[in-house]
Amino acid sequence: MTITLEDPQKEIRILSTKRAQGTPSYFGSFELSEESDGLLLINELDVEDYLTRVVPSEMPSNYELEALKAQAVCARTYAYRQIKANAYSRYGAHVDDSTNYQVYNNTESSERTNLAVKETDGKIVYYNDTPAETYYFSTSCGYSTDGTIWGASKDEVPYLKGIGLTEKKKIPDLTDNDTFLKFIQGQGEQNYDSSFPMYRWKTTITNKKLQQKVDTIGEIQGIFVTSRGKGGIAQTVQIVGSEGTKTLKGQSQIRSVLGSESLVYKKNDGTELTGWSTLPSAFFSVDETARDEEKDIRTFTIWGGGYGHGVGMSQNGASEYARRGWDYKRILLHYYNNPGISLVRDSDLPSKVTYNGKSYSLAEYLGKTAYAEVGPSAPLESIKSQMVAIYTYAKRQNFKLTSANHAFRESYAGTSASIETAIKQTLGDCLEFNGKPALTPYFSTAAGKTTSSINVWGGSQSTYPYLAGGRT
């Protein structure tokens, strides 16, 4: 059965559903079906409407607007990756509404979160021609880790490097247990996450409590971090018992096994929290700090830092960067960083472009320029590449150009199907380097290889490292 409202601006309320906000309401339509373990509800809606309920559920709406915009771009990129992955195809869905994917409709939307979605409409972080893995988490311990914690190779996700939450981004070697213990028991270098309560936390767990989960190795005698990754994250943990050992691998298993809802965490601001089923993060050290021989109780203290998996963007860090004047593009490039260029789609397109003092619509300008520069008979992908280069170049010139900039066919009137298709499919696509429009010069034919920008215009190659020449 499908439920669809006549007025698409109205919302559907499921009275039996309870979330943090109370009883949520939903845009779009609902498909209902009876399954063996209950009623299956699938909410079908536009991605942008979906994001208006994800952003406030994943980041507090009172955070800085540029941080909320960065969150919106991350959430949109993540959503498009999940649409492509289609993991819930057996249900006719793409994601669920939990932390397994992105939390959806747990918190009411607000003007600020809606504005963040609107002002980043359509913008996605790309790596090459594929939406990037834009992971995010709440708070770092001062450092993030790289994308290998889930089994990916560094070559697959080179933009998930693991960084320091400072402008320099330097990260020391924290893979040694003694070095990491000293770091996590202190406050470390001042950084953009260090003012938040979950920057540091401490808790204790007894062997008796842990044996409720690990009951196959006898009396638990020790817990040891046996390997660490970038930023000091625990990769493997060995639990030693009187009758054997158990090895935990990966941050998810480690946090789950060592965590318990009964643990009490003392946060960096001195307050306490409890009720979490997993450890806040896998950035921790552990040691036995007390023993009752009579009752055979060993107490282990866990000193930890941060909240979340620690890969990608720290949400609290992003808000701090925004508070200090960074825009969302700079924030994203800080966290998802790799030498080169990211392709983004501009939603705030210019209403007009001037060429030799005369005004044209953006589509008219692109068509007349592409017709003159590449022509209608070129392959479609070639025209699309040219279109992106034209748009990016025009943006660098603030959309005010003359015949000194490039050729222009005034007589072209939208008659080429390939040029018009290229405009529609790339409108707003822009090549950026470090958050600004890249320099995108182009020419007709190469004599085997291109040359570098310094050979033509002089200056430093570091200004335009992507124009190094040598391309065939």
Short mmCIF file of C-alpha atoms in Angstrom, two decimals:
data_model
loop_
_atom_site.label_atom_id
_atom_site.label_comp_id
_atom_site.label_asym_id
_atom_site.label_seq_id
_atom_site.Cartn_x
_atom_site.Cartn_y
_atom_site.Cartn_z
CA MET A 1 0.00 0.00 0.00
CA THR A 2 1.24 3.50 -0.87
CA ILE A 3 0.25 6.68 0.97
CA THR A 4 0.65 9.92 -1.00
CA LEU A 5 -0.78 13.32 -0.06
CA GLU A 6 -2.43 15.50 -2.70
CA ASP A 7 -0.55 18.54 -1.41
CA PRO A 8 3.21 17.77 -1.61
CA GLN A 9 3.92 20.58 0.88
CA LYS A 10 2.08 18.74 3.63
CA GLU A 11 3.64 16.00 5.75
CA ILE A 12 2.69 12.53 6.94
CA ARG A 13 2.79 11.75 10.66
CA ILE A 14 3.30 8.19 11.96
CA LEU A 15 1.72 8.28 15.43
CA SER A 16 3.38 5.06 16.64
CA THR A 17 6.88 6.35 15.79
CA LYS A 18 8.79 8.15 18.55
CA ARG A 19 12.04 10.05 18.12
CA ALA A 20 13.96 12.65 20.14
CA GLN A 21 11.65 15.35 18.79
CA GLY A 22 8.53 13.35 19.75
CA THR A 23 6.32 12.15 16.91
CA PRO A 24 8.04 13.09 13.64
CA SER A 25 6.36 14.06 10.39
CA TYR A 26 7.63 13.15 6.93
CA PHE A 27 7.75 14.66 3.45
CA GLY A 28 7.06 12.52 0.38
CA SER A 29 5.11 9.29 0.30
CA PHE A 30 5.10 6.03 2.27
CA GLU A 31 5.04 2.45 1.04
CA LEU A 32 3.72 -0.02 3.62
CA SER A 33 4.13 -3.78 3.51
CA GLU A 34 3.76 -6.58 6.03
CA GLU A 35 6.94 -8.53 6.72
CA SER A 36 7.52 -11.61 8.90
CA ASP A 37 8.93 -9.50 11.73
CA GLY A 38 6.55 -6.54 11.50
CA LEU A 39 5.37 -3.68 9.32
CA LEU A 40 7.88 -2.24 6.83
CA LEU A 41 7.60 1.49 6.14
CA ILE A 42 9.55 3.05 3.29
CA ASN A 43 9.61 6.84 3.01
CA GLU A 44 10.22 7.98 -0.57
CA LEU A 45 11.20 11.62 -0.95
CA ASP A 46 13.51 14.05 -2.73
CA VAL A 47 17.15 13.96 -1.61
CA GLU A 48 17.13 17.65 -0.68
CA ASP A 49 14.03 17.15 1.50
CA TYR A 50 15.75 14.14 3.08
CA LEU A 51 18.75 16.31 3.93
CA THR A 52 16.61 18.89 5.75
CA ARG A 53 15.92 16.16 8.32
CA VAL A 54 19.42 14.61 8.34
CA VAL A 55 21.45 17.77 8.98
CA PRO A 56 19.70 18.75 12.27
CA SER A 57 19.75 15.11 13.39
CA GLU A 58 23.51 14.87 12.86
CA MET A 59 24.65 18.37 13.91
CA PRO A 60 23.08 20.80 16.40
CA SER A 61 21.21 23.57 14.58
CA ASN A 62 22.87 26.27 16.72
CA TYR A 63 26.28 25.45 15.25
CA GLU A 64 27.89 27.94 12.90
CA LEU A 65 26.12 28.19 9.52
CA GLU A 66 29.27 27.36 7.52
CA ALA A 67 29.71 24.20 9.61
CA LEU A 68 26.07 23.25 8.94
CA LYS A 69 26.71 23.80 5.23
CA ALA A 70 29.78 21.55 5.38
CA GLN A 71 27.61 18.96 7.14
CA ALA A 72 24.97 19.27 4.40
CA VAL A 73 27.55 18.64 1.66
CA CYS A 74 28.94 15.64 3.56
CA ALA A 75 25.47 14.22 4.11
CA ARG A 76 24.48 14.75 0.47
CA THR A 77 27.68 13.11 -0.78
CA TYR A 78 27.18 10.18 1.57
CA ALA A 79 23.54 9.83 0.47
CA TYR A 80 24.47 9.68 -3.21
CA ARG A 81 27.05 7.00 -2.49
CA GLN A 82 24.37 4.95 -0.71
CA ILE A 83 21.90 5.43 -3.56
CA LYS A 84 24.52 4.02 -5.90
CA ALA A 85 25.40 1.15 -3.52
CA ASN A 86 21.69 0.24 -3.15
CA ALA A 87 22.35 -2.00 -0.13
CA TYR A 88 18.65 -2.20 0.81
CA SER A 89 17.47 -3.10 -2.67
CA ARG A 90 15.61 -6.14 -1.31
CA TYR A 91 13.34 -3.72 0.53
CA GLY A 92 13.14 -1.16 -2.27
CA ALA A 93 15.11 1.36 -0.16
CA HIS A 94 18.60 2.86 -0.06
CA VAL A 95 19.22 3.65 3.64
CA ASP A 96 17.63 3.34 7.05
CA ASP A 97 17.15 6.21 9.51
CA SER A 98 19.75 5.15 12.09
CA THR A 99 23.47 5.58 12.72
CA ASN A 100 24.00 2.58 10.43
CA TYR A 101 23.75 5.21 7.68
CA GLN A 102 22.76 8.75 8.67
CA VAL A 103 20.35 9.69 11.42
CA TYR A 104 17.15 10.91 9.73
CA ASN A 105 14.26 12.87 11.23
CA ASN A 106 15.32 12.38 14.84
CA THR A 107 15.43 16.15 15.34
CA GLU A 108 13.18 18.81 13.87
CA SER A 109 14.54 20.93 11.05
CA SER A 110 15.12 24.64 11.60
CA GLU A 111 15.54 27.74 9.46
CA ARG A 112 19.31 27.48 9.87
CA THR A 113 19.60 23.83 8.86
CA ASN A 114 17.18 24.35 5.96
CA LEU A 115 19.28 27.31 4.81
CA ALA A 116 22.44 25.19 4.97
CA VAL A 117 20.84 22.62 2.69
CA LYS A 118 19.45 25.27 0.33
CA GLU A 119 22.70 27.22 0.00
CA THR A 120 24.66 24.07 -0.87
CA ASP A 121 21.97 22.67 -3.18
CA GLY A 122 23.43 19.88 -5.30
CA LYS A 123 26.99 20.29 -4.04
CA ILE A 124 28.94 17.06 -3.60
CA VAL A 125 32.57 16.26 -2.72
CA TYR A 126 34.17 14.28 -5.54
CA TYR A 127 37.33 12.22 -5.74
CA ASN A 128 38.13 11.88 -9.42
CA ASP A 129 34.66 11.33 -10.93
CA THR A 130 33.10 9.52 -7.94
CA PRO A 131 31.42 10.93 -4.82
CA ALA A 132 33.99 10.76 -2.02
CA GLU A 133 33.72 8.87 1.26
CA THR A 134 32.72 11.87 3.38
CA TYR A 135 32.73 10.25 6.82
CA TYR A 136 32.18 12.50 9.80
CA PHE A 137 32.12 12.12 13.58
CA SER A 138 31.44 14.26 16.66
CA THR A 139 34.76 15.07 18.36
CA SER A 140 38.42 14.21 17.91
CA CYS A 141 41.07 13.59 20.54
CA GLY A 142 43.18 16.21 18.77
CA TYR A 143 43.91 13.94 15.81
CA SER A 144 41.81 11.99 13.34
CA THR A 145 42.77 8.70 11.74
CA ASP A 146 42.88 7.52 8.13
CA GLY A 147 40.44 5.53 6.03
CA THR A 148 42.26 2.22 6.46
CA ILE A 149 40.44 1.43 9.72
CA TRP A 150 37.65 -0.24 7.73
CA GLY A 151 39.97 -2.17 5.45
CA ALA A 152 40.38 0.26 2.57
CA SER A 153 43.84 0.90 1.16
CA LYS A 154 45.39 4.36 1.36
CA ASP A 155 45.29 4.50 -2.44
CA GLU A 156 41.51 4.06 -2.43
CA VAL A 157 40.85 6.95 -0.03
CA PRO A 158 43.98 9.15 -0.11
CA TYR A 159 41.92 12.16 1.01
CA LEU A 160 41.17 10.47 4.37
CA LYS A 161 44.68 10.93 5.70
CA GLY A 162 44.33 11.44 9.43
CA ILE A 163 45.26 14.97 10.50
CA GLY A 164 45.91 17.20 13.49
CA LEU A 165 43.04 19.54 14.32
CA THR A 166 45.22 22.60 13.83
CA GLU A 167 45.79 24.74 10.76
CA LYS A 168 49.15 23.02 10.19
CA LYS A 169 47.47 19.59 10.45
CA LYS A 170 50.71 17.94 11.63
CA ILE A 171 50.30 14.60 13.37
CA PRO A 172 53.03 12.90 15.45
CA ASP A 173 53.70 9.17 15.60
CA LEU A 174 51.36 7.90 18.30
CA THR A 175 51.54 4.20 17.46
CA ASP A 176 53.68 3.45 20.53
CA ASN A 177 51.64 2.68 23.66
CA ASP A 178 53.80 4.70 26.05
CA THR A 179 53.75 7.73 23.75
CA PHE A 180 49.99 7.52 23.31
CA LEU A 181 49.39 7.08 27.05
CA LYS A 182 51.31 10.26 27.80
CA PHE A 183 49.34 12.10 25.13
CA ILE A 184 45.87 10.87 26.12
CA GLN A 185 46.40 11.46 29.85
CA GLY A 186 47.30 15.07 29.10
CA GLN A 187 45.62 17.74 26.99
CA GLY A 188 47.97 17.72 24.01
CA GLU A 189 48.52 20.70 21.73
CA GLN A 190 45.78 23.36 21.73
CA ASN A 191 43.46 22.54 18.83
CA TYR A 192 39.98 23.11 17.47
CA ASP A 193 38.41 20.26 19.44
CA SER A 194 40.13 20.73 22.78
CA SER A 195 37.40 22.94 24.28
CA PHE A 196 34.69 20.28 23.97
CA PRO A 197 33.71 17.96 26.85
CA MET A 198 34.34 14.71 24.96
CA TYR A 199 37.87 15.77 23.97
CA ARG A 200 39.02 13.71 26.97
CA TRP A 201 37.15 11.11 29.02
CA LYS A 202 37.94 8.40 31.56
CA THR A 203 36.14 5.33 32.83
CA THR A 204 36.79 2.05 34.65
CA ILE A 205 35.69 -1.51 33.98
CA THR A 206 36.23 -4.64 36.07
CA ASN A 207 37.18 -8.09 34.87
CA LYS A 208 33.86 -9.38 36.24
CA LYS A 209 31.90 -6.91 34.12
CA LEU A 210 33.94 -7.72 31.01
CA GLN A 211 33.49 -11.46 31.56
CA GLN A 212 29.77 -10.98 30.93
CA LYS A 213 30.75 -10.42 27.28
CA VAL A 214 34.00 -12.39 27.04
CA ASP A 215 33.19 -15.68 28.79
CA THR A 216 35.31 -18.22 26.89
CA ILE A 217 38.81 -17.49 28.23
CA GLY A 218 38.37 -17.95 31.97
CA GLU A 219 39.14 -15.24 34.51
CA ILE A 220 40.22 -12.05 32.70
CA GLN A 221 43.70 -10.99 33.79
CA GLY A 222 44.71 -8.22 31.41
CA ILE A 223 43.68 -5.91 28.54
CA PHE A 224 46.36 -4.75 26.12
CA VAL A 225 46.34 -2.57 22.97
CA THR A 226 48.58 -4.57 20.64
CA SER A 227 48.57 -2.29 17.59
CA ARG A 228 47.66 1.30 16.80
CA GLY A 229 46.90 3.19 13.60
CA LYS A 230 47.26 6.79 12.47
CA GLY A 231 46.55 9.22 15.27
CA GLY A 232 46.96 6.46 17.88
CA ILE A 233 43.63 4.71 17.29
CA ALA A 234 43.53 1.17 18.71
CA GLN A 235 43.51 -1.34 15.85
CA THR A 236 43.80 -4.57 17.83
CA VAL A 237 43.26 -5.32 21.50
CA GLN A 238 44.17 -8.54 23.29
CA ILE A 239 42.19 -9.71 26.31
CA VAL A 240 44.17 -12.23 28.36
CA GLY A 241 42.37 -14.81 30.48
CA SER A 242 43.35 -17.71 32.70
CA GLU A 243 42.31 -20.16 29.98
CA GLY A 244 43.25 -18.32 26.79
CA THR A 245 43.19 -15.01 24.96
CA LYS A 246 40.74 -13.15 22.77
CA THR A 247 41.79 -10.65 20.11
CA LEU A 248 39.52 -7.77 19.16
CA LYS A 249 40.05 -6.28 15.70
CA GLY A 250 38.82 -2.98 14.35
CA GLN A 251 37.40 0.02 16.17
CA SER A 252 33.79 -1.18 15.98
CA GLN A 253 34.42 -4.51 17.71
CA ILE A 254 36.82 -2.98 20.23
CA ARG A 255 34.36 -0.27 21.28
CA SER A 256 31.46 -2.69 21.42
CA VAL A 257 33.15 -5.38 23.53
CA LEU A 258 34.84 -3.03 26.01
CA GLY A 259 31.80 -0.78 26.33
CA SER A 260 28.78 -1.21 28.61
CA GLU A 261 25.73 0.88 29.47
CA SER A 262 26.72 0.63 33.13
CA LEU A 263 30.09 2.41 32.65
CA VAL A 264 30.36 5.94 33.99
CA TYR A 265 32.48 8.36 31.96
CA LYS A 266 34.10 11.44 33.45
CA LYS A 267 34.37 14.05 30.71
CA ASN A 268 36.94 16.78 30.20
CA ASP A 269 34.67 19.41 31.79
CA GLY A 270 34.27 17.33 34.96
CA THR A 271 30.71 16.19 34.26
CA GLU A 272 29.71 12.54 34.00
CA LEU A 273 27.61 10.50 31.61
CA THR A 274 26.44 6.90 31.45
CA GLY A 275 24.12 4.68 29.43
CA TRP A 276 26.30 4.25 26.34
CA SER A 277 26.62 0.68 25.12
CA THR A 278 29.98 1.25 23.40
CA LEU A 279 33.15 3.17 24.22
CA PRO A 280 32.98 6.76 22.91
CA SER A 281 35.97 6.12 20.62
CA ALA A 282 38.88 3.75 20.02
CA PHE A 283 41.45 6.44 20.86
CA PHE A 284 42.31 5.15 24.33
CA SER A 285 44.88 3.58 26.62
CA VAL A 286 44.04 0.95 29.25
CA ASP A 287 45.83 -0.37 32.31
CA GLU A 288 45.04 -2.30 35.50
CA THR A 289 44.85 0.24 38.32
CA ALA A 290 43.38 -1.73 41.24
CA ARG A 291 43.09 -5.35 42.41
CA ASP A 292 41.06 -7.04 45.15
CA GLU A 293 42.79 -10.41 45.65
CA GLU A 294 40.14 -11.61 48.08
CA LYS A 295 37.28 -11.14 45.64
CA ASP A 296 39.46 -11.69 42.57
CA ILE A 297 38.39 -8.36 41.09
CA ARG A 298 40.70 -6.44 38.80
CA THR A 299 39.81 -2.86 37.87
CA PHE A 300 41.00 -1.45 34.56
CA THR A 301 41.08 2.30 33.88
CA ILE A 302 40.48 3.48 30.32
CA TRP A 303 41.75 6.95 29.40
CA GLY A 304 40.22 8.06 26.13
CA GLY A 305 39.62 10.98 23.84
CA GLY A 306 37.06 11.99 21.24
CA TYR A 307 33.64 10.69 20.32
CA GLY A 308 33.02 8.69 17.15
CA HIS A 309 35.07 6.64 14.70
CA GLY A 310 37.60 9.42 14.07
CA VAL A 311 37.65 9.38 10.25
CA GLY A 312 36.95 12.42 8.10
CA MET A 313 35.33 15.58 9.49
CA SER A 314 35.09 16.38 13.17
CA GLN A 315 31.72 18.12 13.54
CA ASN A 316 32.76 20.08 16.61
CA GLY A 317 36.03 20.98 14.95
CA ALA A 318 34.15 22.15 11.86
CA SER A 319 32.02 24.47 13.99
CA GLU A 320 35.15 25.93 15.57
CA TYR A 321 36.77 26.52 12.17
CA ALA A 322 33.57 28.22 11.01
CA ARG A 323 33.49 30.38 14.15
CA ARG A 324 36.98 31.57 13.25
CA GLY A 325 35.92 32.64 9.76
CA TRP A 326 36.37 29.58 7.55
CA ASP A 327 33.71 28.96 4.90
CA TYR A 328 32.33 25.49 4.31
CA LYS A 329 34.49 24.81 1.25
CA ARG A 330 37.68 25.50 3.18
CA ILE A 331 36.43 23.29 6.01
CA LEU A 332 35.71 20.41 3.62
CA LEU A 333 39.06 20.72 1.87
CA HIS A 334 40.79 20.70 5.27
CA TYR A 335 39.24 17.39 6.29
CA TYR A 336 38.99 15.66 2.88
CA ASN A 337 42.32 16.68 1.47
CA ASN A 338 44.40 15.38 -1.38
CA PRO A 339 46.71 17.26 -3.74
CA GLY A 340 44.73 18.09 -6.86
CA ILE A 341 41.34 19.39 -7.77
CA SER A 342 37.84 18.65 -6.55
CA LEU A 343 34.82 19.04 -8.80
CA VAL A 344 31.89 20.79 -7.16
CA ARG A 345 28.55 21.91 -8.51
CA ASP A 346 27.59 25.53 -7.98
CA SER A 347 23.93 26.09 -7.16
CA ASP A 348 24.25 29.89 -6.88
CA LEU A 349 24.60 30.50 -10.61
CA PRO A 350 24.99 34.00 -12.07
CA SER A 351 21.86 35.55 -13.57
CA LYS A 352 23.92 37.02 -16.38
CA VAL A 353 27.38 36.94 -17.95
CA THR A 354 28.83 39.88 -19.85
CA TYR A 355 30.95 39.47 -22.97
CA ASN A 356 32.36 42.61 -24.60
CA GLY A 357 29.95 44.62 -22.47
CA LYS A 358 26.79 42.80 -23.60
CA SER A 359 24.75 40.66 -21.18
CA TYR A 360 23.80 37.04 -21.81
CA SER A 361 22.16 34.32 -19.74
CA LEU A 362 24.66 31.73 -18.47
CA ALA A 363 23.33 29.09 -20.86
CA GLU A 364 23.59 31.49 -23.82
CA TYR A 365 27.15 32.44 -22.88
CA LEU A 366 28.26 28.82 -22.49
CA GLY A 367 26.65 27.79 -25.78
CA LYS A 368 28.13 30.62 -27.84
CA THR A 369 31.58 30.10 -26.31
CA ALA A 370 31.57 26.30 -26.67
CA TYR A 371 30.42 26.55 -30.28
CA ALA A 372 33.39 28.81 -31.06
CA GLU A 373 35.98 26.95 -28.99
CA VAL A 374 35.22 23.27 -29.59
CA GLY A 375 32.33 23.12 -32.08
CA PRO A 376 29.19 20.96 -32.20
CA SER A 377 30.76 17.96 -33.94
CA ALA A 378 33.16 17.03 -31.14
CA PRO A 379 32.30 14.00 -28.96
CA LEU A 380 29.80 14.86 -26.20
CA GLU A 381 32.25 14.13 -23.36
CA SER A 382 34.77 16.43 -25.01
CA ILE A 383 32.18 19.22 -25.20
CA LYS A 384 31.23 18.62 -21.56
CA SER A 385 34.90 18.90 -20.51
CA GLN A 386 35.19 22.13 -22.47
CA MET A 387 31.99 23.42 -20.86
CA VAL A 388 33.39 22.92 -17.34
CA ALA A 389 36.64 24.64 -18.32
CA ILE A 390 34.70 27.59 -19.79
CA TYR A 391 32.49 27.95 -16.72
CA THR A 392 35.45 27.72 -14.32
CA TYR A 393 37.42 30.28 -16.32
CA ALA A 394 34.43 32.64 -16.42
CA LYS A 395 33.98 32.33 -12.67
CA ARG A 396 37.61 33.35 -12.14
CA GLN A 397 36.83 36.46 -14.20
CA ASN A 398 33.69 37.20 -12.14
CA PHE A 399 31.65 36.40 -15.25
CA LYS A 400 32.87 39.54 -17.06
CA LEU A 401 34.75 38.64 -20.22
CA THR A 402 35.93 40.07 -23.53
CA SER A 403 37.27 38.83 -26.84
CA ALA A 404 40.73 38.98 -25.25
CA ASN A 405 39.70 36.05 -23.05
CA HIS A 406 38.34 33.60 -25.62
CA ALA A 407 36.44 33.14 -28.87
CA PHE A 408 32.67 33.63 -29.05
CA ARG A 409 30.06 32.80 -31.72
CA GLU A 410 27.38 35.49 -31.45
CA SER A 411 25.22 33.87 -34.12
CA TYR A 412 24.82 30.56 -32.28
CA ALA A 413 21.20 30.27 -31.14
CA GLY A 414 20.92 26.95 -29.30
CA THR A 415 20.58 24.74 -32.37
CA SER A 416 23.19 22.08 -31.53
CA ALA A 417 21.76 19.12 -29.59
CA SER A 418 25.19 18.08 -28.31
CA ILE A 419 26.10 21.55 -27.03
CA GLU A 420 22.71 22.00 -25.35
CA THR A 421 23.00 18.55 -23.74
CA ALA A 422 26.47 19.38 -22.47
CA ILE A 423 25.15 22.62 -20.93
CA LYS A 424 22.33 20.81 -19.11
CA GLN A 425 24.56 18.01 -17.82
CA THR A 426 27.39 20.23 -16.53
CA LEU A 427 25.66 23.50 -15.61
CA GLY A 428 27.43 24.78 -12.49
CA ASP A 429 30.25 22.21 -12.54
CA CYS A 430 33.44 23.98 -11.56
CA LEU A 431 37.04 22.85 -11.19
CA GLU A 432 38.39 24.06 -7.87
CA PHE A 433 41.82 24.04 -6.30
CA ASN A 434 42.02 24.72 -2.58
CA GLY A 435 38.48 26.10 -2.54
CA LYS A 436 38.86 28.58 -5.39
CA PRO A 437 38.17 28.30 -9.14
CA ALA A 438 41.16 26.71 -10.83
CA LEU A 439 42.94 28.27 -13.77
CA THR A 440 41.63 26.32 -16.77
CA PRO A 441 43.42 27.48 -19.93
CA TYR A 442 42.84 25.43 -23.06
CA PHE A 443 44.14 25.32 -26.61
CA SER A 444 43.53 23.43 -29.86
CA THR A 445 46.25 20.78 -30.33
CA ALA A 446 49.32 19.61 -28.41
CA ALA A 447 52.61 18.67 -30.03
CA GLY A 448 52.70 15.38 -28.14
CA LYS A 449 52.78 16.87 -24.61
CA THR A 450 51.55 19.98 -22.81
CA THR A 451 53.91 22.42 -21.11
CA SER A 452 53.88 23.90 -17.63
CA SER A 453 52.40 27.23 -16.63
CA ILE A 454 55.81 28.64 -15.62
CA ASN A 455 57.15 28.04 -19.14
CA VAL A 456 54.36 30.21 -20.53
CA TRP A 457 53.62 32.83 -17.87
CA GLY A 458 56.54 32.49 -15.46
CA GLY A 459 55.98 32.61 -11.69
CA SER A 460 56.05 29.64 -9.33
CA GLN A 461 54.80 26.15 -10.15
CA SER A 462 53.35 25.94 -6.64
CA THR A 463 50.73 28.50 -7.69
CA TYR A 464 49.32 26.13 -10.31
CA PRO A 465 50.69 22.67 -9.43
CA TYR A 466 47.99 21.06 -11.60
CA LEU A 467 49.44 22.83 -14.68
CA ALA A 468 52.80 21.07 -14.50
CA GLY A 469 52.81 19.98 -18.13
CA GLY A 470 53.79 16.63 -19.57
CA ARG A 471 50.20 15.55 -20.34
CA THR A 472 49.65 13.73 -23.61
#
